[in-house]
mmCIF file of C-alpha atoms in Angstrom:
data_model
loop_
_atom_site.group_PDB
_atom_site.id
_atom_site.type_symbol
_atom_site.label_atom_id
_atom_site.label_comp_id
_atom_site.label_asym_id
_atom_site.label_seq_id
_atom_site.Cartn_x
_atom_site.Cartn_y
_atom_site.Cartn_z
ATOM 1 C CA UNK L 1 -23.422 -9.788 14.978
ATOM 2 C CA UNK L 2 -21.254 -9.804 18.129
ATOM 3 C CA UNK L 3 -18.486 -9.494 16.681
ATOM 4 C CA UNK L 4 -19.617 -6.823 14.572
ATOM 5 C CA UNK L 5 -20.923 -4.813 17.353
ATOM 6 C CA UNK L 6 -17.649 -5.555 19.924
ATOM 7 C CA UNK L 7 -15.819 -4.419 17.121
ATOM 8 C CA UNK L 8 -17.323 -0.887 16.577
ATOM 9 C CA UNK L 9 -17.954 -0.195 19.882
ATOM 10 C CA UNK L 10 -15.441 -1.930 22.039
ATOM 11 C CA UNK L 11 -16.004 -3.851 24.867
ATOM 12 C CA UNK L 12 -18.689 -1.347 26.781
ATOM 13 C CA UNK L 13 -21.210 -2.775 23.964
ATOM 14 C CA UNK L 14 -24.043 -4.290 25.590
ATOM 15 C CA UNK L 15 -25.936 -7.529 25.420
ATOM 16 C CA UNK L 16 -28.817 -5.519 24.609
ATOM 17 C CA UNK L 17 -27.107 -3.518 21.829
ATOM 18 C CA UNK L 18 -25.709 -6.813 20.434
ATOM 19 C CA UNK L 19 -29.134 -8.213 20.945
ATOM 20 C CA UNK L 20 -30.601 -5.531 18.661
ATOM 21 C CA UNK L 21 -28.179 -5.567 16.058
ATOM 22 C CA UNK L 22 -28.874 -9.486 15.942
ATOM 23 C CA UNK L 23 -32.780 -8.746 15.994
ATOM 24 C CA UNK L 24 -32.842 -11.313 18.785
ATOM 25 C CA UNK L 25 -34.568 -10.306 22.148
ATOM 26 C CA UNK L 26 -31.743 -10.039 24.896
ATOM 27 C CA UNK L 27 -33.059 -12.822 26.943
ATOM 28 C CA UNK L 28 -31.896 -15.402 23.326
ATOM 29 C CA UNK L 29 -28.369 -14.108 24.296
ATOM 30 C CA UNK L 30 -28.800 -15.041 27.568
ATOM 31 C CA UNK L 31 -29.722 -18.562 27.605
ATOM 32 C CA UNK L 32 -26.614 -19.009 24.941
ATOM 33 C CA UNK L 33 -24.209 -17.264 27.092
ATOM 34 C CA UNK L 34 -24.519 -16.772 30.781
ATOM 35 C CA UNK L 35 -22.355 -13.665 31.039
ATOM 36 C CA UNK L 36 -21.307 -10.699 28.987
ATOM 37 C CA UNK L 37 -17.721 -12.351 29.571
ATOM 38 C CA UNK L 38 -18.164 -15.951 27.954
ATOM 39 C CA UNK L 39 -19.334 -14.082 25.254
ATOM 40 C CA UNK L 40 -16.084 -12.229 25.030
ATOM 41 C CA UNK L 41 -14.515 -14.973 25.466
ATOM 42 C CA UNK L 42 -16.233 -16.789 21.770
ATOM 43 C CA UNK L 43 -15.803 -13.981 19.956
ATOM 44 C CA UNK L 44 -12.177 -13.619 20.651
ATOM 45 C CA UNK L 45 -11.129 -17.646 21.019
ATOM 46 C CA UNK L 46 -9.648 -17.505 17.563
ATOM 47 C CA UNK L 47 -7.340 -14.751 17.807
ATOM 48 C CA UNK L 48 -4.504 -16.820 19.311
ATOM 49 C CA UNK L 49 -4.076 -18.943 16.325
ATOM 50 C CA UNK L 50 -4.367 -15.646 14.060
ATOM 51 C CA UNK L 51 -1.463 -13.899 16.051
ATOM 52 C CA UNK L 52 0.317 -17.103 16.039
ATOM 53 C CA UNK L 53 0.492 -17.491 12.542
ATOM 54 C CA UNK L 54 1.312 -13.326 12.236
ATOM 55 C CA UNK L 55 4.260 -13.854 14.618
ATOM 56 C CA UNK L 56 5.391 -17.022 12.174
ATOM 57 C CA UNK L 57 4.658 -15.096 9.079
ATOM 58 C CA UNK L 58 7.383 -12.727 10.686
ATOM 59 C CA UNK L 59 9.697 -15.348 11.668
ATOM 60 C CA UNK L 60 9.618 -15.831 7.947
ATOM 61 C CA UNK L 61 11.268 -12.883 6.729
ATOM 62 C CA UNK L 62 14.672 -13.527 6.076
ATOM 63 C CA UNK L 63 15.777 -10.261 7.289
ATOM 64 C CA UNK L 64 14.599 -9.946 11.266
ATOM 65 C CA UNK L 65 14.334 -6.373 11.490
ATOM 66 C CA UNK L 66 11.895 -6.803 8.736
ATOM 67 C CA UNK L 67 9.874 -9.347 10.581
ATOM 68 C CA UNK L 68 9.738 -7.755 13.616
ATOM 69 C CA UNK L 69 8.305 -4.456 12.169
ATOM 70 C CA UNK L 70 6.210 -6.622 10.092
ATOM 71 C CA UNK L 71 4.555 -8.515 13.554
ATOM 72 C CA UNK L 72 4.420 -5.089 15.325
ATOM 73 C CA UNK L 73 2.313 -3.423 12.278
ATOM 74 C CA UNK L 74 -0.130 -6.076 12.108
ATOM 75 C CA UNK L 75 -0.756 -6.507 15.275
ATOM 76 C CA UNK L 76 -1.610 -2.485 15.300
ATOM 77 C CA UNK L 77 -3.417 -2.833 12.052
ATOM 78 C CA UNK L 78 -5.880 -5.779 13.587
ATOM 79 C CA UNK L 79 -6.287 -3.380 16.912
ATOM 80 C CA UNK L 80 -7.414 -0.332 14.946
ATOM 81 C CA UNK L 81 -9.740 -2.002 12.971
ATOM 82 C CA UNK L 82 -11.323 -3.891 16.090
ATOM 83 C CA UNK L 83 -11.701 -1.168 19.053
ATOM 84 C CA UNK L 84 -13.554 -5.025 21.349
ATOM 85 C CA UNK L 85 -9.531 -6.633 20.595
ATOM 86 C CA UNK L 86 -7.859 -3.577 21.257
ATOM 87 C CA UNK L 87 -9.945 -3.241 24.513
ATOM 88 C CA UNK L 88 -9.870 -6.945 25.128
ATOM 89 C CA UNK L 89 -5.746 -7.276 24.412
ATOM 90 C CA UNK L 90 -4.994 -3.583 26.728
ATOM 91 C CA UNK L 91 -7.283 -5.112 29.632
ATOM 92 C CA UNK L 92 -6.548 -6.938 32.908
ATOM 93 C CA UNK L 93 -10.240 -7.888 33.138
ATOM 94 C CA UNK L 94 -12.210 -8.637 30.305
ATOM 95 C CA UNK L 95 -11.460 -11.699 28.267
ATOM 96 C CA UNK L 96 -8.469 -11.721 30.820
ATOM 97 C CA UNK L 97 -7.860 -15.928 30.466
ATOM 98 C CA UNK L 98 -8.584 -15.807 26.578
ATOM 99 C CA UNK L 99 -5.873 -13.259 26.363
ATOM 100 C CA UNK L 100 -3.898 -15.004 28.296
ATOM 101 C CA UNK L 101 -4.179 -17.887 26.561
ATOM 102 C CA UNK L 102 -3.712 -16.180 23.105
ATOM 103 C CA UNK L 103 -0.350 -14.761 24.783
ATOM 104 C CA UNK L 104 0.670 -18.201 25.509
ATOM 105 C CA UNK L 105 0.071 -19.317 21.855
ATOM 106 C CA UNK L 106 2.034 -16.740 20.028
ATOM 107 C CA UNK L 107 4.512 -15.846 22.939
ATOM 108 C CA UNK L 108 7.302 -17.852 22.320
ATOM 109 C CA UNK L 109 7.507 -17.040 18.464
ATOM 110 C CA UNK L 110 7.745 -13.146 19.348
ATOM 111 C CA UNK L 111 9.949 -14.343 21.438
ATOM 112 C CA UNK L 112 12.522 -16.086 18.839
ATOM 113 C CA UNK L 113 11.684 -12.958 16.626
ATOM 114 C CA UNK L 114 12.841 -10.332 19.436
ATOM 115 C CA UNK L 115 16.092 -12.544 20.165
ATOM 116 C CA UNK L 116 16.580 -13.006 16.410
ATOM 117 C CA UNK L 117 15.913 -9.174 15.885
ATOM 118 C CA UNK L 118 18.780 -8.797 19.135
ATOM 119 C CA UNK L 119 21.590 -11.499 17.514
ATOM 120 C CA UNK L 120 21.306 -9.586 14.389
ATOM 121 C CA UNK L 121 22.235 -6.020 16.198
ATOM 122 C CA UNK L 122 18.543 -4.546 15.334
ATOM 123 C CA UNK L 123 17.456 -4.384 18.911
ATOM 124 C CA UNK L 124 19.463 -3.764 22.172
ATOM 125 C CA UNK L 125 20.329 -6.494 24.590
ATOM 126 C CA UNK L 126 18.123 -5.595 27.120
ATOM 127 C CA UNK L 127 14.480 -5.470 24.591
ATOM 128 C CA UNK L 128 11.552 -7.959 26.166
ATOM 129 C CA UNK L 129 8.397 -8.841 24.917
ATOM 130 C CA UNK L 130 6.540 -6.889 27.354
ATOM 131 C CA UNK L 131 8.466 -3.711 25.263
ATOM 132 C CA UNK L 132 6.700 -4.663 22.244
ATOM 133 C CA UNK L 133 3.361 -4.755 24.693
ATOM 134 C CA UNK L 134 4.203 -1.088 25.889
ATOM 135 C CA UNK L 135 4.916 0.033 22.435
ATOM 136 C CA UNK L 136 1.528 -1.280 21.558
ATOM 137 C CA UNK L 137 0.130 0.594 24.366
ATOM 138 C CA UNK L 138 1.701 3.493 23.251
ATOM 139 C CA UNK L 139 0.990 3.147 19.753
ATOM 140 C CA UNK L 140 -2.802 2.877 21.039
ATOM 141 C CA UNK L 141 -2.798 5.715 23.256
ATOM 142 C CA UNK L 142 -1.727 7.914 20.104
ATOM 143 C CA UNK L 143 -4.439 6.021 17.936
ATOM 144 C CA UNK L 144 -7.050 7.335 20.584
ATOM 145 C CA UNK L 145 -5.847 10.645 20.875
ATOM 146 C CA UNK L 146 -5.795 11.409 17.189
ATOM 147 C CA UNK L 147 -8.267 9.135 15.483
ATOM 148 C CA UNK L 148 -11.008 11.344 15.444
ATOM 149 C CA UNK L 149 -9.177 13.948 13.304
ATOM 150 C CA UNK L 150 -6.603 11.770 11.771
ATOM 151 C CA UNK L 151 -7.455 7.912 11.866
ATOM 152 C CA UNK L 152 -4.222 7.129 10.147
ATOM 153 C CA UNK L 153 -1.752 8.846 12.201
ATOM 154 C CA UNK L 154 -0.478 5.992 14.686
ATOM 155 C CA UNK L 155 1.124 4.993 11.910
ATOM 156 C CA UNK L 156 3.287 7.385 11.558
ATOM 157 C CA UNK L 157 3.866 7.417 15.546
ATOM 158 C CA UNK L 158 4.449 3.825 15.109
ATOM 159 C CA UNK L 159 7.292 4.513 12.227
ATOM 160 C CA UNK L 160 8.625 7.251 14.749
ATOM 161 C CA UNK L 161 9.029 4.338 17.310
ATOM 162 C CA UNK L 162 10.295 1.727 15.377
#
């Protein structure tokens, strides 16, 4: 359930609105977690092997312009569906060491993937991963702005970008 609820409602969902959902008085949630944050921090632990195995699943593609694009829509199609790891991947704070952690995991193969993407003449010499981050940011910051009228036009900002 607290995934469900992180999901719809980001990461200003409460332990008591979780607790609800999960028909559980909030004081259950409490002796299982001790903070709001090690919650977080379950519900998002397996995300580093997912995006790991995304940014391999690019690495894949013969083609590298191709894989890249492929890494960078996923990775948007997983935060759009999920406003808790959109909130938990844009912040500095909550689930901060997961994240970090997750960024560790799949790092280096978005790495290989930019530099193959660069060797191939797809991407300038200067692209870093913290590009594809801002892009991402971007990419969200249009998803905000227009999902309440049009849910499905980041994509297009996204094909505008790439």
């Amino acid at each position: 359930m607290a995934t469900e609820v992180i999901a719809e409602r980001g990461l200003g969902a409460t332990l008591d609105e979780i607790a609800a959902r999960a028909g559980l008085a909030v004081g259950t949630i409490y002796r299982n977690f001790p903070s709001k944050a090690a919650l977080i921090a379950v519900v998002f632990e397996h995300r580093g092997e997912q995006f790991a195995r995304i940014a391999h699943e690019a690495n894949a593609h013969e083609n590298s312009w191709e894989g890249l694009v492929h890494f960078v829509e996923v990775m948007n199609t997983l935060m759009a569906g999920d406003r808790g790891l959109r909130d938990v991947f844009m912040s500095t704070r909550d689930g901060a060491e997961g994240i970090a952690r997750t960024r560790a995991e799949y790092g280096p193969v978005v790495e290989q993937l930019i530099a193959r993407a660069k060797a191939d003449g797809y991407l300038r010499p200067d692209v870093e991963r913290a590009d594809l981050f801002m892009v991402d940011v971007m990419i969200d910051a249009a998803r905000r702005y227009a999902g309440a009228v049009d849910p499905e036009q980041w994509r297009r900002c996204l094909a505008v970008v790439l």
